[in-house]
Amino acid sequence: MTVLRPHAEDQYAEELALLAKDDDRPRPPGWRLSPWAVTRYVLGDGDAISPKYIGPRRVVEVAVATLATDRALLLLGVPGTAKTWLSEHLAAAVSGDSTLLVQGTAGTAEEAVRYGWNYARLLAEGPSVDALTPSPVMRAMAEGRVARVEELTRMPSDVQDALITVLSEKTLPIPELNREVQAERGFNLIATANDRDRGVNELSSALRRRFNTVVLPVPATAEEEVEIVARRVAQLGRALELPETVTGMEEIRRVVTVFRELRAGVTEDGRTTVKSPSGTLSTAEAISVLTNGIALAAHFGDGVLRPSDVAAGIVGAVVQEPVSDRVVWREYLETVVRERGDWRDFYRACREVS
């Protein structure tokens, strides 16, 4: 593939085909795989099927079971808990198409959820089916597929509420044409949201009742987070065709440790309390820091990932507010990092870029 980031159904087409071939369990109407096979695709089987999400199995089972009902699925969690990643893979496994996507922003219009018009045809012909521009949600309803809405709480409240009729009645009225689109079997909707970002619009109680909410937790242990980061960094390195680099687990574990301690406000051994910065310091940011470090090591270093390659990325991730976060970082650097004998190279590298 020459595209920078293939869709899940393209990148993992062989795994999906293998699962479909061996899947003899009951499938809900319109599904490509059974719920059991969808869960196996997401979590992996330790053999031919690679894990896409590393986390509690029950979380994935509840999410998949929700999609098999008439309730929509809301994946809720702090930034970096793989909400978007999981929603894409669920849509790919259930309906073979993860591209029916609405990206929620403060400027998202109601047409993105319902439908719009080709105004040239509208002016020339008047309202007609040919002049209609269906939204991804409308297409998913007509084709019996899974639609995705990213960052639902970033959308204006009136746009959010345009989903109420779709989710409750499984119908999208088109009053201009005196007709409606009724959802085909297999249709459902996956939304993602977090309530820690700025600019959040709370969901109305009427809309929230239409969703079954599944909270995605942050990695429970350091080892689990290290595994997630190491796996994703390796995947991204291959996808970006970065030169081969010696990526020591020591640097991955160090970045994860820094992020976890600053998030929690206490060191791993529980002996030292530290201040937390304003940023989220998510697992996704740790992956970004390490991927950038690998690029530095490959193109400007000796091909070995070293503390100097990740130091600038860590400082950039921690210091979001120039004044308050810089104080937090310097205090952590002097009271925690400096005291760790095997972190001396990392301490010096961070001091240089700070």
mmCIF file of C-alpha atoms in Angstrom:
data_model
loop_
_atom_site.group_PDB
_atom_site.id
_atom_site.type_symbol
_atom_site.label_atom_id
_atom_site.label_comp_id
_atom_site.label_asym_id
_atom_site.label_seq_id
_atom_site.Cartn_x
_atom_site.Cartn_y
_atom_site.Cartn_z
ATOM 1 C CA MET A 1 0.000 0.000 0.000
ATOM 2 C CA THR A 2 1.209 3.518 -0.826
ATOM 3 C CA VAL A 3 -1.235 5.437 1.365
ATOM 4 C CA LEU A 4 0.181 6.813 4.593
ATOM 5 C CA ARG A 5 -2.493 5.306 6.834
ATOM 6 C CA PRO A 6 -4.664 2.534 5.363
ATOM 7 C CA HIS A 7 -8.154 2.031 6.720
ATOM 8 C CA ALA A 8 -8.460 -0.834 9.176
ATOM 9 C CA GLU A 9 -10.446 -2.995 6.750
ATOM 10 C CA ASP A 10 -7.655 -2.634 4.165
ATOM 11 C CA GLN A 11 -4.675 -2.985 6.465
ATOM 12 C CA TYR A 12 -6.067 -6.093 8.163
ATOM 13 C CA ALA A 13 -8.001 -7.522 5.209
ATOM 14 C CA GLU A 14 -6.273 -10.909 5.481
ATOM 15 C CA GLU A 15 -7.132 -11.297 9.155
ATOM 16 C CA LEU A 16 -10.765 -10.307 8.535
ATOM 17 C CA ALA A 17 -11.005 -12.790 5.663
ATOM 18 C CA LEU A 18 -9.489 -15.553 7.804
ATOM 19 C CA LEU A 19 -11.960 -14.887 10.605
ATOM 20 C CA ALA A 20 -14.913 -14.801 8.207
ATOM 21 C CA LYS A 21 -13.859 -18.137 6.674
ATOM 22 C CA ASP A 22 -13.733 -19.942 10.020
ATOM 23 C CA ASP A 23 -16.639 -18.115 11.665
ATOM 24 C CA ASP A 24 -19.578 -20.490 12.109
ATOM 25 C CA ARG A 25 -21.250 -18.672 14.997
ATOM 26 C CA PRO A 26 -24.522 -16.731 14.731
ATOM 27 C CA ARG A 27 -24.187 -13.310 13.120
ATOM 28 C CA PRO A 28 -26.577 -10.410 13.735
ATOM 29 C CA PRO A 29 -28.342 -9.217 10.558
ATOM 30 C CA GLY A 30 -26.005 -7.246 8.333
ATOM 31 C CA TRP A 31 -22.817 -8.186 10.200
ATOM 32 C CA ARG A 32 -19.724 -9.509 8.411
ATOM 33 C CA LEU A 33 -18.608 -11.462 11.489
ATOM 34 C CA SER A 34 -20.208 -12.887 14.607
ATOM 35 C CA PRO A 35 -19.779 -10.947 17.871
ATOM 36 C CA TRP A 36 -17.354 -13.657 19.028
ATOM 37 C CA ALA A 37 -15.201 -13.197 15.905
ATOM 38 C CA VAL A 38 -15.321 -9.400 16.182
ATOM 39 C CA THR A 39 -13.986 -9.653 19.725
ATOM 40 C CA ARG A 40 -11.289 -12.065 18.605
ATOM 41 C CA TYR A 41 -10.290 -9.634 15.829
ATOM 42 C CA VAL A 42 -9.991 -6.727 18.279
ATOM 43 C CA LEU A 43 -8.162 -8.568 21.057
ATOM 44 C CA GLY A 44 -6.155 -10.998 18.921
ATOM 45 C CA ASP A 45 -5.658 -14.728 19.498
ATOM 46 C CA GLY A 46 -1.921 -14.964 20.078
ATOM 47 C CA ASP A 47 -1.442 -16.544 16.664
ATOM 48 C CA ALA A 48 -2.707 -15.374 13.276
ATOM 49 C CA ILE A 49 -4.830 -12.501 14.594
ATOM 50 C CA SER A 50 -2.869 -9.585 16.016
ATOM 51 C CA PRO A 51 -4.269 -7.577 18.953
ATOM 52 C CA LYS A 52 -5.640 -4.173 17.973
ATOM 53 C CA TYR A 53 -6.619 -3.109 21.493
ATOM 54 C CA ILE A 54 -4.855 -4.059 24.713
ATOM 55 C CA GLY A 55 -7.183 -3.738 27.665
ATOM 56 C CA PRO A 56 -9.906 -5.511 29.644
ATOM 57 C CA ARG A 57 -11.670 -8.161 27.578
ATOM 58 C CA ARG A 58 -14.986 -7.377 29.231
ATOM 59 C CA VAL A 59 -14.860 -3.792 27.947
ATOM 60 C CA VAL A 60 -14.650 -5.029 24.360
ATOM 61 C CA GLU A 61 -17.334 -7.664 24.898
ATOM 62 C CA VAL A 62 -19.768 -5.076 26.273
ATOM 63 C CA ALA A 63 -19.034 -2.753 23.338
ATOM 64 C CA VAL A 64 -19.596 -5.502 20.769
ATOM 65 C CA ALA A 65 -22.760 -6.715 22.501
ATOM 66 C CA THR A 66 -24.122 -3.157 22.442
ATOM 67 C CA LEU A 67 -23.672 -2.938 18.682
ATOM 68 C CA ALA A 68 -25.707 -6.131 18.332
ATOM 69 C CA THR A 69 -28.686 -4.376 19.969
ATOM 70 C CA ASP A 70 -30.674 -1.317 18.912
ATOM 71 C CA ARG A 71 -28.683 1.001 21.184
ATOM 72 C CA ALA A 72 -25.806 3.123 19.940
ATOM 73 C CA LEU A 73 -22.366 2.875 21.535
ATOM 74 C CA LEU A 74 -20.582 5.763 23.266
ATOM 75 C CA LEU A 75 -16.889 5.181 23.970
ATOM 76 C CA LEU A 76 -15.960 7.534 26.778
ATOM 77 C CA GLY A 77 -12.523 8.107 28.225
ATOM 78 C CA VAL A 78 -9.690 10.533 28.770
ATOM 79 C CA PRO A 79 -7.596 11.484 25.725
ATOM 80 C CA GLY A 80 -5.256 8.754 24.566
ATOM 81 C CA THR A 81 -7.291 5.729 25.678
ATOM 82 C CA ALA A 82 -7.693 4.454 22.078
ATOM 83 C CA LYS A 83 -11.338 5.479 21.635
ATOM 84 C CA THR A 84 -10.918 6.369 17.958
ATOM 85 C CA TRP A 85 -8.690 3.362 17.331
ATOM 86 C CA LEU A 86 -11.224 0.974 18.853
ATOM 87 C CA SER A 87 -14.201 2.542 17.074
ATOM 88 C CA GLU A 88 -12.458 2.191 13.715
ATOM 89 C CA HIS A 89 -11.672 -1.477 14.242
ATOM 90 C CA LEU A 90 -15.155 -2.261 15.528
ATOM 91 C CA ALA A 91 -16.709 -0.663 12.435
ATOM 92 C CA ALA A 92 -14.283 -2.495 10.145
ATOM 93 C CA ALA A 93 -15.036 -5.876 11.720
ATOM 94 C CA VAL A 94 -18.813 -5.425 11.973
ATOM 95 C CA SER A 95 -19.604 -3.889 8.588
ATOM 96 C CA GLY A 96 -16.350 -3.977 6.616
ATOM 97 C CA ASP A 97 -16.297 -0.183 6.307
ATOM 98 C CA SER A 98 -14.811 2.258 8.821
ATOM 99 C CA THR A 99 -14.995 5.310 6.539
ATOM 100 C CA LEU A 100 -18.537 6.508 7.343
ATOM 101 C CA LEU A 101 -17.164 9.113 9.705
ATOM 102 C CA VAL A 102 -18.357 12.452 11.086
ATOM 103 C CA GLN A 103 -15.594 14.457 12.760
ATOM 104 C CA GLY A 104 -17.033 16.545 15.559
ATOM 105 C CA THR A 105 -15.735 20.097 15.942
ATOM 106 C CA ALA A 106 -17.120 23.394 17.165
ATOM 107 C CA GLY A 107 -17.924 24.190 13.537
ATOM 108 C CA THR A 108 -19.664 20.931 12.606
ATOM 109 C CA ALA A 109 -22.977 21.741 10.937
ATOM 110 C CA GLU A 110 -26.206 19.773 11.118
ATOM 111 C CA GLU A 111 -25.739 18.740 7.486
ATOM 112 C CA ALA A 112 -22.806 16.564 8.542
ATOM 113 C CA VAL A 113 -25.190 14.451 10.615
ATOM 114 C CA ARG A 114 -28.351 14.613 8.448
ATOM 115 C CA TYR A 115 -27.907 15.659 4.805
ATOM 116 C CA GLY A 116 -26.983 18.612 2.629
ATOM 117 C CA TRP A 117 -27.671 19.783 -0.894
ATOM 118 C CA ASN A 118 -25.806 20.170 -4.154
ATOM 119 C CA TYR A 119 -26.772 23.812 -4.531
ATOM 120 C CA ALA A 120 -26.062 23.984 -8.268
ATOM 121 C CA ARG A 121 -28.587 21.184 -8.898
ATOM 122 C CA LEU A 122 -30.928 22.519 -6.244
ATOM 123 C CA LEU A 123 -31.144 25.890 -8.004
ATOM 124 C CA ALA A 124 -31.436 24.305 -11.442
ATOM 125 C CA GLU A 125 -33.866 21.464 -10.651
ATOM 126 C CA GLY A 126 -35.354 22.208 -7.257
ATOM 127 C CA PRO A 127 -35.360 19.704 -4.377
ATOM 128 C CA SER A 128 -34.787 16.179 -5.674
ATOM 129 C CA VAL A 129 -33.078 12.949 -4.725
ATOM 130 C CA ASP A 130 -30.277 13.745 -7.176
ATOM 131 C CA ALA A 131 -29.672 17.129 -5.541
ATOM 132 C CA LEU A 132 -29.421 15.551 -2.085
ATOM 133 C CA THR A 133 -25.979 15.089 -0.501
ATOM 134 C CA PRO A 134 -26.216 12.296 2.077
ATOM 135 C CA SER A 135 -24.202 12.480 5.272
ATOM 136 C CA PRO A 136 -22.130 9.505 6.430
ATOM 137 C CA VAL A 137 -24.909 8.740 8.932
ATOM 138 C CA MET A 138 -27.548 8.700 6.190
ATOM 139 C CA ARG A 139 -25.386 6.440 4.043
ATOM 140 C CA ALA A 140 -24.845 4.059 6.949
ATOM 141 C CA MET A 141 -28.610 3.888 7.511
ATOM 142 C CA ALA A 142 -29.358 3.216 3.841
ATOM 143 C CA GLU A 143 -26.612 0.580 3.515
ATOM 144 C CA GLY A 144 -27.006 -1.117 6.918
ATOM 145 C CA ARG A 145 -23.522 -0.228 8.121
ATOM 146 C CA VAL A 146 -21.889 1.294 11.195
ATOM 147 C CA ALA A 147 -21.430 5.069 11.279
ATOM 148 C CA ARG A 148 -18.846 6.768 13.476
ATOM 149 C CA VAL A 149 -19.015 10.163 15.186
ATOM 150 C CA GLU A 150 -15.714 11.348 16.616
ATOM 151 C CA GLU A 151 -15.550 13.843 19.497
ATOM 152 C CA LEU A 152 -19.313 14.023 19.927
ATOM 153 C CA THR A 153 -19.092 16.520 22.790
ATOM 154 C CA ARG A 154 -17.156 18.995 20.653
ATOM 155 C CA MET A 155 -20.162 19.426 18.361
ATOM 156 C CA PRO A 156 -22.719 22.158 19.162
ATOM 157 C CA SER A 157 -25.634 20.903 21.249
ATOM 158 C CA ASP A 158 -28.238 21.482 18.504
ATOM 159 C CA VAL A 159 -26.160 19.392 16.091
ATOM 160 C CA GLN A 160 -25.805 16.623 18.681
ATOM 161 C CA ASP A 161 -29.577 16.514 19.123
ATOM 162 C CA ALA A 162 -30.056 15.919 15.390
ATOM 163 C CA LEU A 163 -29.094 12.337 16.232
ATOM 164 C CA ILE A 164 -32.015 11.773 18.598
ATOM 165 C CA THR A 165 -34.552 10.794 15.918
ATOM 166 C CA VAL A 166 -31.959 8.695 14.105
ATOM 167 C CA LEU A 167 -31.111 6.719 17.233
ATOM 168 C CA SER A 168 -34.607 6.373 18.674
ATOM 169 C CA GLU A 169 -36.764 5.919 15.555
ATOM 170 C CA LYS A 170 -34.023 4.611 13.234
ATOM 171 C CA THR A 171 -35.443 7.056 10.698
ATOM 172 C CA LEU A 172 -34.101 10.213 9.068
ATOM 173 C CA PRO A 173 -36.917 12.455 7.755
ATOM 174 C CA ILE A 174 -36.382 14.509 4.585
ATOM 175 C CA PRO A 175 -39.289 16.980 4.740
ATOM 176 C CA GLU A 176 -38.191 18.809 1.566
ATOM 177 C CA LEU A 177 -38.906 15.630 -0.418
ATOM 178 C CA ASN A 178 -41.800 14.395 1.731
ATOM 179 C CA ARG A 179 -39.940 11.148 2.371
ATOM 180 C CA GLU A 180 -37.649 9.481 4.879
ATOM 181 C CA VAL A 181 -34.696 7.128 5.049
ATOM 182 C CA GLN A 182 -35.251 4.100 7.245
ATOM 183 C CA ALA A 183 -32.254 2.275 8.631
ATOM 184 C CA GLU A 184 -31.469 -1.121 7.148
ATOM 185 C CA ARG A 185 -30.552 -3.993 9.444
ATOM 186 C CA GLY A 186 -26.923 -3.772 10.442
ATOM 187 C CA PHE A 187 -27.025 -0.022 11.034
ATOM 188 C CA ASN A 188 -25.662 1.338 14.270
ATOM 189 C CA LEU A 189 -23.563 4.229 15.468
ATOM 190 C CA ILE A 190 -20.342 4.481 17.476
ATOM 191 C CA ALA A 191 -19.534 7.829 19.074
ATOM 192 C CA THR A 192 -16.448 8.828 21.019
ATOM 193 C CA ALA A 193 -16.163 11.574 23.620
ATOM 194 C CA ASN A 194 -14.065 12.777 26.496
ATOM 195 C CA ASP A 195 -14.943 15.280 29.179
ATOM 196 C CA ARG A 196 -11.489 16.586 29.979
ATOM 197 C CA ASP A 197 -10.782 18.667 26.896
ATOM 198 C CA ARG A 198 -11.698 22.306 26.744
ATOM 199 C CA GLY A 199 -14.650 23.376 24.612
ATOM 200 C CA VAL A 200 -16.852 20.461 25.622
ATOM 201 C CA ASN A 201 -20.625 20.568 25.078
ATOM 202 C CA GLU A 202 -22.380 18.255 27.501
ATOM 203 C CA LEU A 203 -24.782 15.725 25.996
ATOM 204 C CA SER A 204 -28.450 16.302 26.658
ATOM 205 C CA SER A 205 -30.123 13.697 28.842
ATOM 206 C CA ALA A 206 -32.374 12.771 25.892
ATOM 207 C CA LEU A 207 -29.370 11.977 23.691
ATOM 208 C CA ARG A 208 -27.365 10.261 26.417
ATOM 209 C CA ARG A 209 -30.264 7.834 27.003
ATOM 210 C CA ARG A 210 -29.915 6.661 23.398
ATOM 211 C CA PHE A 211 -26.372 5.458 24.043
ATOM 212 C CA ASN A 212 -24.888 2.626 26.017
ATOM 213 C CA THR A 213 -21.753 4.186 27.498
ATOM 214 C CA VAL A 214 -18.546 2.164 27.771
ATOM 215 C CA VAL A 215 -15.697 3.824 29.637
ATOM 216 C CA LEU A 216 -12.240 2.989 28.313
ATOM 217 C CA PRO A 217 -9.743 2.918 31.191
ATOM 218 C CA VAL A 218 -6.160 4.094 31.131
ATOM 219 C CA PRO A 219 -3.687 1.173 31.213
ATOM 220 C CA ALA A 220 -3.864 -0.351 34.680
ATOM 221 C CA THR A 221 -0.169 -1.149 35.053
ATOM 222 C CA ALA A 222 3.100 0.227 33.769
ATOM 223 C CA GLU A 223 3.902 -3.063 32.034
ATOM 224 C CA GLU A 224 0.587 -2.987 30.174
ATOM 225 C CA GLU A 225 1.235 0.568 28.995
ATOM 226 C CA VAL A 226 4.793 -0.314 27.972
ATOM 227 C CA GLU A 227 3.427 -3.186 25.877
ATOM 228 C CA ILE A 228 0.914 -0.904 24.168
ATOM 229 C CA VAL A 229 3.502 1.760 23.434
ATOM 230 C CA ALA A 230 6.128 -0.696 22.180
ATOM 231 C CA ARG A 231 3.645 -2.391 19.843
ATOM 232 C CA ARG A 232 2.299 0.854 18.366
ATOM 233 C CA VAL A 233 5.767 2.389 17.977
ATOM 234 C CA ALA A 234 6.898 -0.687 16.034
ATOM 235 C CA GLN A 235 3.787 -0.539 13.818
ATOM 236 C CA LEU A 236 4.235 3.160 13.115
ATOM 237 C CA GLY A 237 7.911 2.701 12.345
ATOM 238 C CA ARG A 238 7.073 0.092 9.718
ATOM 239 C CA ALA A 239 4.213 2.139 8.274
ATOM 240 C CA LEU A 240 6.401 5.249 7.966
ATOM 241 C CA GLU A 241 9.307 3.141 6.638
ATOM 242 C CA LEU A 242 11.712 4.665 9.130
ATOM 243 C CA PRO A 243 15.262 3.314 8.944
ATOM 244 C CA GLU A 244 15.798 0.383 11.259
ATOM 245 C CA THR A 245 16.682 1.602 14.729
ATOM 246 C CA VAL A 246 17.769 -0.177 17.892
ATOM 247 C CA THR A 247 14.820 0.678 20.133
ATOM 248 C CA GLY A 248 15.655 -0.354 23.659
ATOM 249 C CA MET A 249 12.825 -1.171 26.003
ATOM 250 C CA GLU A 250 14.711 0.887 28.583
ATOM 251 C CA GLU A 251 13.838 4.161 26.832
ATOM 252 C CA ILE A 252 10.232 3.099 26.245
ATOM 253 C CA ARG A 253 9.868 2.168 29.902
ATOM 254 C CA ARG A 254 11.451 5.452 30.961
ATOM 255 C CA VAL A 255 9.046 7.575 28.896
ATOM 256 C CA VAL A 256 6.063 5.602 30.181
ATOM 257 C CA THR A 257 7.304 5.967 33.772
ATOM 258 C CA VAL A 258 7.653 9.755 33.440
ATOM 259 C CA PHE A 259 4.165 10.095 31.982
ATOM 260 C CA ARG A 260 2.537 7.820 34.568
ATOM 261 C CA GLU A 261 4.212 9.543 37.521
ATOM 262 C CA LEU A 262 3.266 13.023 36.347
ATOM 263 C CA ARG A 263 -0.288 11.888 35.606
ATOM 264 C CA ALA A 264 -0.710 10.272 38.993
ATOM 265 C CA GLY A 265 1.094 12.974 40.986
ATOM 266 C CA VAL A 266 3.276 10.448 42.760
ATOM 267 C CA THR A 267 6.362 8.369 41.928
ATOM 268 C CA GLU A 268 6.121 4.641 41.222
ATOM 269 C CA ASP A 269 7.361 3.689 44.678
ATOM 270 C CA GLY A 270 4.781 5.977 46.298
ATOM 271 C CA ARG A 271 7.421 7.834 48.321
ATOM 272 C CA THR A 272 7.474 11.198 46.532
ATOM 273 C CA THR A 273 4.547 13.418 45.664
ATOM 274 C CA VAL A 274 4.923 15.457 42.482
ATOM 275 C CA LYS A 275 2.809 18.131 40.825
ATOM 276 C CA SER A 276 0.844 17.254 37.692
ATOM 277 C CA PRO A 277 1.056 19.472 34.586
ATOM 278 C CA SER A 278 -1.939 20.808 32.665
ATOM 279 C CA GLY A 279 -1.632 18.298 29.796
ATOM 280 C CA THR A 280 -3.093 14.801 29.715
ATOM 281 C CA LEU A 281 0.205 12.944 29.091
ATOM 282 C CA SER A 282 -1.700 10.125 27.445
ATOM 283 C CA THR A 283 -0.459 6.836 26.062
ATOM 284 C CA ALA A 284 -0.923 8.279 22.572
ATOM 285 C CA GLU A 285 1.446 11.138 23.418
ATOM 286 C CA ALA A 286 4.039 8.673 24.716
ATOM 287 C CA ILE A 287 3.821 6.846 21.379
ATOM 288 C CA SER A 288 4.332 10.142 19.544
ATOM 289 C CA VAL A 289 7.360 11.064 21.662
ATOM 290 C CA LEU A 290 9.037 7.730 21.000
ATOM 291 C CA THR A 291 8.229 7.687 17.278
ATOM 292 C CA ASN A 292 9.788 11.129 16.948
ATOM 293 C CA GLY A 293 12.786 9.920 18.933
ATOM 294 C CA ILE A 294 13.255 6.982 16.576
ATOM 295 C CA ALA A 295 13.221 9.356 13.601
ATOM 296 C CA LEU A 296 15.905 11.476 15.276
ATOM 297 C CA ALA A 297 18.038 8.434 16.084
ATOM 298 C CA ALA A 298 17.689 7.056 12.555
ATOM 299 C CA HIS A 299 18.358 10.227 10.592
ATOM 300 C CA PHE A 300 20.593 12.287 12.873
ATOM 301 C CA GLY A 301 22.065 9.779 15.304
ATOM 302 C CA ASP A 302 23.815 6.440 15.273
ATOM 303 C CA GLY A 303 20.659 4.358 14.881
ATOM 304 C CA VAL A 304 20.297 3.656 18.593
ATOM 305 C CA LEU A 305 17.481 5.316 20.536
ATOM 306 C CA ARG A 306 19.075 7.312 23.334
ATOM 307 C CA PRO A 307 17.861 9.715 26.077
ATOM 308 C CA SER A 308 18.834 12.720 23.954
ATOM 309 C CA ASP A 309 16.445 11.542 21.231
ATOM 310 C CA VAL A 310 13.379 11.506 23.486
ATOM 311 C CA ALA A 311 14.187 14.413 25.822
ATOM 312 C CA ALA A 312 12.866 17.208 23.582
ATOM 313 C CA GLY A 313 9.661 15.290 22.867
ATOM 314 C CA ILE A 314 9.004 14.702 26.565
ATOM 315 C CA VAL A 315 9.563 18.351 27.446
ATOM 316 C CA GLY A 316 7.240 19.420 24.631
ATOM 317 C CA ALA A 317 4.527 17.047 25.828
ATOM 318 C CA VAL A 318 4.800 18.099 29.480
ATOM 319 C CA VAL A 319 5.188 21.856 29.076
ATOM 320 C CA GLN A 320 1.892 22.918 27.528
ATOM 321 C CA GLU A 321 1.448 26.053 29.658
ATOM 322 C CA PRO A 322 4.787 27.921 29.367
ATOM 323 C CA VAL A 323 4.856 29.230 32.939
ATOM 324 C CA SER A 324 3.105 26.790 35.287
ATOM 325 C CA ASP A 325 4.077 23.581 33.468
ATOM 326 C CA ARG A 326 7.710 24.618 33.246
ATOM 327 C CA VAL A 327 7.805 24.953 37.028
ATOM 328 C CA VAL A 328 6.232 21.491 37.404
ATOM 329 C CA TRP A 329 8.731 19.959 35.005
ATOM 330 C CA ARG A 330 11.796 21.516 36.611
ATOM 331 C CA GLU A 331 10.673 20.403 40.052
ATOM 332 C CA TYR A 332 10.137 16.829 38.811
ATOM 333 C CA LEU A 333 13.488 16.884 37.055
ATOM 334 C CA GLU A 334 15.403 18.007 40.146
ATOM 335 C CA THR A 335 13.576 16.041 42.856
ATOM 336 C CA VAL A 336 12.906 12.760 41.021
ATOM 337 C CA VAL A 337 14.958 12.301 37.843
ATOM 338 C CA ARG A 338 18.203 13.668 39.302
ATOM 339 C CA GLU A 339 18.080 11.209 42.192
ATOM 340 C CA ARG A 340 17.928 8.136 39.975
ATOM 341 C CA GLY A 341 21.460 6.942 39.353
ATOM 342 C CA ASP A 342 20.664 5.060 36.145
ATOM 343 C CA TRP A 343 18.846 8.101 34.711
ATOM 344 C CA ARG A 344 21.859 10.435 34.618
ATOM 345 C CA ASP A 345 22.068 10.592 30.809
ATOM 346 C CA PHE A 346 18.353 11.283 30.649
ATOM 347 C CA TYR A 347 18.672 14.015 33.308
ATOM 348 C CA ARG A 348 21.460 15.762 31.392
ATOM 349 C CA ALA A 349 19.575 15.535 28.096
ATOM 350 C CA CYS A 350 16.431 17.015 29.629
ATOM 351 C CA ARG A 351 18.404 19.802 31.313
ATOM 352 C CA GLU A 352 19.922 20.768 27.958
ATOM 353 C CA VAL A 353 16.562 21.112 26.187
ATOM 354 C CA SER A 354 14.789 22.675 29.173
#
